[in-house]
Coordinates of C-alpha atoms in Angstrom, one line a residue:
M22 CA -11.1 -0.4 29.7
L23 CA -7.4 0.4 29.4
N24 CA -6.5 -3.3 29.7
K25 CA -9.1 -4.1 26.9
I26 CA -7.6 -1.4 24.7
L27 CA -4.0 -2.5 25.1
T28 CA -5.0 -6.2 24.6
R29 CA -6.8 -5.4 21.4
L30 CA -3.9 -3.3 20.1
L31 CA -1.4 -6.0 20.7
S32 CA -3.5 -8.7 19.0
D33 CA -4.5 -6.5 16.0
P34 CA -2.7 -3.2 15.6
D35 CA -4.8 -2.3 12.6
S36 CA -8.1 -2.7 14.5
V37 CA -10.4 0.4 15.0
E38 CA -12.0 -1.1 18.1
P39 CA -9.5 0.5 20.6
F40 CA -10.1 4.0 19.1
E41 CA -13.9 3.5 19.2
L42 CA -13.6 2.5 22.9
V43 CA -11.7 5.7 23.6
L44 CA -14.1 7.8 21.6
S45 CA -17.1 6.3 23.3
H46 CA -15.6 7.0 26.7
I47 CA -15.0 10.6 25.8
M48 CA -18.5 11.0 24.5
E49 CA -19.9 9.7 27.8
M50 CA -17.8 12.2 29.7
T51 CA -19.0 15.1 27.6
D52 CA -22.6 14.1 26.9
A53 CA -21.8 14.1 23.2
R54 CA -24.4 12.7 20.7
S55 CA -21.7 11.5 18.3
G56 CA -18.0 11.8 17.7
A57 CA -15.2 11.2 15.3
I58 CA -11.4 11.0 15.3
F59 CA -9.3 12.0 12.2
V60 CA -5.6 12.1 11.8
S61 CA -3.3 13.4 9.1
T62 CA -1.0 11.3 7.1
E63 CA 2.8 11.5 7.5
S64 CA 3.0 13.9 4.5
G65 CA 0.3 16.1 5.9
R66 CA -1.5 16.1 2.5
Q67 CA -4.3 13.8 3.5
L68 CA -6.7 13.2 6.5
V69 CA -7.8 9.8 7.4
Q70 CA -10.7 8.5 9.6
L71 CA -9.7 6.7 12.7
A72 CA -13.0 6.1 14.4
V73 CA -16.7 7.3 14.2
V74 CA -19.3 6.6 16.9
G75 CA -22.9 7.7 16.8
D76 CA -25.5 8.7 14.2
D77 CA -23.2 10.9 12.1
D78 CA -21.5 9.0 9.3
R79 CA -18.1 9.7 7.7
S80 CA -19.4 11.9 4.9
R81 CA -21.2 14.2 7.3
W82 CA -18.1 14.7 9.4
L83 CA -16.1 15.4 6.3
R84 CA -18.6 18.2 5.4
V85 CA -18.0 19.7 8.8
I86 CA -14.3 19.5 8.4
R87 CA -14.3 21.1 4.9
Q88 CA -16.9 23.8 5.7
S89 CA -15.0 24.9 8.8
H90 CA -11.6 24.6 7.1
L91 CA -10.4 22.4 9.9
F92 CA -7.9 20.4 7.9
S93 CA -6.2 23.3 6.3
S94 CA -5.5 24.8 9.7
L95 CA -3.8 21.7 11.0
D96 CA -0.2 23.0 11.3
T97 CA 0.0 22.9 15.1
P98 CA -2.4 21.7 17.8
E99 CA -4.9 24.3 18.8
G100 CA -7.1 24.8 21.8
P101 CA -10.8 23.7 21.8
R102 CA -13.3 25.6 19.8
I103 CA -17.0 25.4 18.7
V104 CA -18.0 25.3 15.1
S105 CA -21.5 25.2 13.6
D106 CA -23.0 22.7 11.3
A107 CA -25.5 24.1 8.8
T108 CA -27.2 20.7 8.4
D109 CA -28.0 20.6 12.1
P110 CA -28.5 24.1 13.6
D111 CA -29.7 22.7 16.9
S112 CA -26.3 21.3 17.7
S113 CA -22.7 22.4 17.7
V114 CA -19.4 20.6 17.1
V115 CA -16.6 20.8 19.6
V116 CA -13.2 20.5 17.9
Q117 CA -9.9 19.7 19.7
S118 CA -6.7 19.2 17.7
F119 CA -3.8 17.2 19.0
S120 CA -0.4 15.8 18.2
Q121 CA -0.5 12.1 17.1
G122 CA 2.6 10.2 18.0
I123 CA 5.9 11.5 16.7
S124 CA 4.4 13.3 13.7
G125 CA 1.2 14.6 12.3
I126 CA -1.9 16.3 13.8
G127 CA -5.2 14.8 14.7
L128 CA -8.8 16.1 15.2
L129 CA -11.3 15.1 17.9
L130 CA -14.8 16.1 16.9
L131 CA -17.8 15.9 19.3
R132 CA -21.4 16.8 18.5
V133 CA -23.1 18.4 21.5
E134 CA -26.5 20.0 22.1
S135 CA -25.1 23.0 23.8
S136 CA -23.4 26.0 22.1
E137 CA -20.7 25.9 24.7
I138 CA -17.8 23.5 25.4
P139 CA -19.2 21.0 27.9
V140 CA -15.9 20.4 29.8
S141 CA -12.9 22.4 30.7
R142 CA -10.0 23.0 28.3
K143 CA -7.7 21.0 30.5
T144 CA -10.1 18.0 30.5
L145 CA -10.3 18.1 26.7
E146 CA -6.5 18.2 26.5
S147 CA -6.2 15.2 28.8
F148 CA -8.6 13.3 26.5
T149 CA -6.5 14.0 23.4
E150 CA -3.2 13.3 25.3
Y151 CA -4.7 9.9 26.2
L152 CA -5.8 9.4 22.6
S153 CA -2.4 10.4 21.3
G154 CA -0.9 7.7 23.6
V155 CA -3.2 5.1 22.2
I156 CA -2.2 6.0 18.6
E157 CA 1.5 5.8 19.5
S158 CA 0.9 2.4 21.1
A159 CA -0.8 1.2 17.9
R160 CA 2.1 2.5 15.8
C161 CA 4.7 0.7 18.0
A162 CA 2.7 -2.5 18.0
R163 CA 2.4 -2.3 14.2
M164 CA 6.1 -1.8 13.8
K165 CA 6.9 -4.8 16.1
L166 CA 4.6 -6.9 14.0
R167 CA 6.3 -5.7 10.8
S168 CA 9.7 -6.4 12.3
A169 CA 8.7 -10.0 13.2
Q170 CA 7.3 -10.6 9.7
S171 CA 10.4 -9.1 8.1
E172 CA 12.7 -11.4 10.0
E173 CA 10.6 -14.4 8.9
R174 CA 10.8 -13.2 5.3
A175 CA 14.6 -12.7 5.6
A176 CA 14.9 -16.4 6.5
I177 CA 12.7 -17.4 3.6
A178 CA 14.7 -15.3 1.2
R179 CA 17.9 -16.9 2.4
E180 CA 16.4 -20.3 1.9
L181 CA 15.2 -19.5 -1.6
H182 CA 18.6 -18.1 -2.6
D183 CA 20.7 -20.9 -1.1
S184 CA 18.6 -23.8 -2.4
L185 CA 16.1 -23.2 -5.1
A186 CA 17.9 -20.3 -6.9
Q187 CA 21.1 -22.3 -7.1
S188 CA 19.3 -25.4 -8.3
I189 CA 17.7 -23.4 -11.2
S190 CA 21.0 -21.9 -12.1
Y191 CA 22.6 -25.3 -12.2
L192 CA 19.8 -26.7 -14.4
K193 CA 20.2 -23.8 -16.9
V194 CA 24.0 -24.6 -17.2
K195 CA 23.3 -28.3 -17.8
V196 CA 20.6 -27.5 -20.5
S197 CA 23.1 -25.2 -22.2
L198 CA 25.8 -27.9 -22.2
L199 CA 23.3 -30.4 -23.6
Q200 CA 22.3 -28.1 -26.4
D201 CA 25.9 -27.6 -27.3
T202 CA 26.4 -31.3 -27.5
L203 CA 23.4 -31.8 -29.7
R204 CA 24.6 -29.1 -32.1
K205 CA 27.9 -30.9 -32.6
R206 CA 26.1 -34.1 -33.6
T207 CA 25.2 -34.4 -37.3
D208 CA 22.2 -36.6 -36.4
S209 CA 20.7 -34.2 -33.8
I210 CA 16.9 -34.4 -33.7
P211 CA 15.1 -31.0 -34.2
D212 CA 12.3 -32.0 -31.8
I213 CA 14.8 -32.5 -29.0
E214 CA 16.4 -29.2 -29.7
K215 CA 13.0 -27.5 -29.7
T216 CA 12.0 -29.1 -26.4
L217 CA 15.3 -28.2 -24.7
Q218 CA 14.8 -24.6 -25.9
E219 CA 11.4 -24.5 -24.2
V220 CA 12.8 -26.0 -21.0
R221 CA 15.6 -23.4 -21.0
S222 CA 13.1 -20.6 -21.6
T223 CA 10.9 -21.8 -18.8
L224 CA 13.9 -22.1 -16.5
S225 CA 14.9 -18.6 -17.4
T226 CA 11.5 -17.3 -16.5
A227 CA 11.4 -19.2 -13.3
D228 CA 14.9 -17.9 -12.4
L229 CA 13.9 -14.3 -13.1
Q230 CA 10.7 -14.6 -11.1
L231 CA 12.5 -16.2 -8.2
R232 CA 15.1 -13.5 -8.1
E233 CA 12.4 -10.9 -8.2
L234 CA 10.7 -12.6 -5.2
I235 CA 14.0 -12.6 -3.3
T236 CA 14.6 -8.9 -4.1
T237 CA 11.1 -8.0 -3.0
F238 CA 11.6 -9.9 0.3
R239 CA 14.7 -8.0 0.9
L240 CA 13.1 -4.6 0.1
T241 CA 10.6 -5.1 2.9
M242 CA 13.0 -6.3 5.5
R243 CA 14.5 -4.6 8.5
G244 CA 11.5 -2.2 9.1
R245 CA 11.4 -0.8 5.6
T246 CA 8.0 0.6 4.8
F247 CA 6.0 0.0 1.7
S248 CA 6.7 3.6 0.6
Q249 CA 10.5 3.0 0.9
A250 CA 10.2 -0.3 -1.0
L251 CA 8.4 1.5 -3.8
E252 CA 11.1 4.2 -4.0
D253 CA 13.9 1.5 -3.9
S254 CA 12.2 -0.4 -6.8
I255 CA 12.0 2.8 -8.9
E256 CA 15.6 3.6 -8.3
E257 CA 16.7 0.1 -9.1
F258 CA 14.9 0.0 -12.5
E259 CA 16.2 3.5 -13.3
R260 CA 19.7 2.2 -12.9
R261 CA 18.9 -0.8 -15.1
S262 CA 17.5 1.2 -18.0
S263 CA 17.6 4.6 -19.7
I264 CA 13.9 5.2 -18.8
A265 CA 13.0 8.2 -16.6
F266 CA 10.6 7.1 -13.9
D267 CA 8.2 9.3 -11.9
L268 CA 6.6 8.1 -8.6
D269 CA 3.5 9.6 -7.0
N270 CA 2.6 7.6 -3.9
R271 CA -0.3 8.8 -1.8
L272 CA -0.9 5.6 0.2
K273 CA -0.8 6.0 3.9
A274 CA 1.6 3.7 5.8
G275 CA -0.3 0.9 7.5
R276 CA -3.3 1.1 5.2
L277 CA -2.5 -2.4 3.8
T278 CA -1.5 -5.6 5.6
V279 CA 2.1 -6.6 5.1
S280 CA 1.0 -9.6 3.0
D281 CA -1.0 -7.2 0.7
E282 CA 1.9 -4.8 0.5
M283 CA 4.1 -7.7 -0.7
Q284 CA 1.6 -8.7 -3.4
L285 CA 1.2 -5.1 -4.7
L286 CA 5.0 -4.6 -4.7
L287 CA 5.5 -7.9 -6.7
I288 CA 2.9 -6.7 -9.2
L289 CA 4.7 -3.3 -9.5
R290 CA 8.1 -4.9 -10.0
E291 CA 6.8 -7.3 -12.7
A292 CA 5.1 -4.3 -14.4
L293 CA 8.4 -2.3 -14.3
C294 CA 10.3 -5.2 -15.6
N295 CA 7.9 -5.4 -18.6
V296 CA 8.3 -1.7 -19.2
V297 CA 12.1 -2.0 -19.3
R298 CA 12.1 -5.2 -21.5
H299 CA 9.3 -4.6 -23.9
S300 CA 7.9 -1.1 -24.0
H301 CA 10.7 0.8 -25.8
A302 CA 9.6 3.8 -23.7
S303 CA 11.5 6.8 -22.5
L304 CA 9.1 7.8 -19.7
C305 CA 7.2 5.8 -17.1
W306 CA 4.8 7.1 -14.5
V307 CA 3.8 5.1 -11.3
S308 CA 1.0 6.3 -9.0
V309 CA -0.5 4.7 -5.9
R310 CA -3.5 6.4 -4.3
V311 CA -6.8 5.9 -2.5
R312 CA -10.0 6.7 -4.5
D313 CA -13.1 8.4 -3.1
D314 CA -14.7 5.0 -2.6
G315 CA -11.8 3.8 -0.4
A316 CA -10.4 1.5 -3.1
I317 CA -6.6 1.5 -3.7
L318 CA -5.5 2.2 -7.3
M319 CA -2.0 1.4 -8.5
R320 CA -1.3 2.7 -12.0
V321 CA 1.8 2.1 -14.2
E322 CA 1.9 4.1 -17.5
D323 CA 4.6 4.4 -20.2
N324 CA 5.0 6.3 -23.5
G325 CA 6.3 3.2 -25.4
I326 CA 5.0 1.2 -28.3
G327 CA 1.8 0.0 -26.7
V328 CA 0.6 -3.3 -25.3
Q329 CA -0.5 -4.9 -28.6
L330 CA 2.9 -4.5 -30.2
A331 CA 4.7 -5.5 -27.1
L332 CA 2.8 -8.8 -27.0
Q333 CA 3.9 -9.6 -30.6
D334 CA 7.6 -10.0 -29.7
G335 CA 7.3 -13.8 -29.7
E336 CA 8.1 -14.2 -26.0
H337 CA 6.0 -16.0 -23.4
H338 CA 4.4 -13.4 -21.2
H339 CA 3.9 -15.4 -18.1
G340 CA 4.2 -12.3 -16.0
L341 CA 0.8 -11.0 -17.1
I342 CA -0.9 -14.1 -15.9
I343 CA 1.0 -13.9 -12.6
M344 CA 0.1 -10.3 -12.1
Q345 CA -3.6 -11.1 -12.7
E346 CA -3.4 -13.9 -10.1
R347 CA -1.8 -11.6 -7.6
A348 CA -4.5 -9.0 -8.1
R349 CA -7.2 -11.7 -7.6
A350 CA -5.4 -12.7 -4.4
L351 CA -5.8 -9.2 -3.2
G352 CA -9.5 -9.4 -4.0
G353 CA -9.0 -6.8 -6.7
T354 CA -8.8 -6.5 -10.5
F355 CA -6.1 -6.1 -13.0
R356 CA -6.4 -4.4 -16.4
I357 CA -3.8 -3.6 -19.1
E358 CA -4.6 -1.4 -22.1
D359 CA -3.2 1.0 -24.6
R360 CA -2.6 4.4 -23.2
I361 CA -4.3 7.4 -24.9
G362 CA -1.4 9.3 -26.6
G363 CA 0.7 6.2 -27.0
G364 CA 2.1 3.6 -24.7
T365 CA 0.7 1.2 -22.2
R366 CA -1.4 1.7 -19.0
L367 CA -1.7 -0.9 -16.3
N368 CA -4.3 -0.6 -13.5
V369 CA -4.6 -2.6 -10.3
Y370 CA -7.6 -2.0 -8.1
C371 CA -7.7 -3.3 -4.5
P372 CA -10.9 -3.0 -2.5
G373 CA -10.7 -0.5 0.3
T374 CA -11.7 -0.7 4.0
D375 CA -14.5 1.8 3.9
D376 CA -16.4 0.3 6.8
S377 CA -13.4 -0.2 9.1
G378 CA -9.8 0.6 9.4
F379 CA -8.2 3.8 8.0
N380 CA -10.3 5.6 5.4
A381 CA -8.7 8.2 3.3
I382 CA -9.8 11.6 2.1
V383 CA -8.3 12.1 -1.3
D384 CA -6.8 15.6 -1.5

């Protein structure tokens, strides 16, 4: 079984199968009817489901955790204990907390028919030590995968900068020179001037989008997490404007694939760019969180002039179309609207992984 677990972790670090295998083995050793594994996030503010085996579903385990105040007591690992479940008085729940990797606390929950702990304290502790090792192995495998992907992105970013970005910059210079030449001619044709202006505008948009892409690649390189990339983006746009930004990120590391993180980060940076360029705002709020249904919601709000007035500035807003396409690529939805109280609100919804993967309990 150990070989199967390690093989699965290396091939897919985000899979729940290894943890379900471990949990099933523990249930066999303890004659448990069902079981669950939950771990806290890095911030300690949320608890996420790692695996559930048996008839009890996620919502039922959450009721046990809340009714017995198990999450609020997760400061340090505690010895095994028995808690009751009002919905099933004929059974008891064995609870063993444990350290998960280098940070955070986890919970092993087992539903048994007896009112006593079916195995010794030492045996339960050995179970959770083994489980903690599997969690750490998954974390290391995930970091190695992210590192490999980051190196690949670094190479792509260098190629974009050294080839395409320079080519676009060269074309912008040539168009400017051509426009200057036409202005000096008394017989310049207005249609040509208009066409060149459109070409220059399109080149400027492409240049801006390309540089945003290069910046985003760099933000996620060298092991940087999605959370760090969010913070770096906020700091960057604060330096580029007089707007005060506020970030509330409650998304657990590893919840999204690296590809999905990239798409969400690109949407955020395009949204922040629009706030700086068009909103005339003094405040901007950014939040990323997991809803009760497991879906991920990213929201960007500002106290500026509102979306309708911002769209009347005469510029081509290709960025809105691109953000919509990126949201669709995530399997989600994109909506922009006027904010109650003034300003603009942008919402991006991404479907969660309610039936597999890490499932969050919103605090």
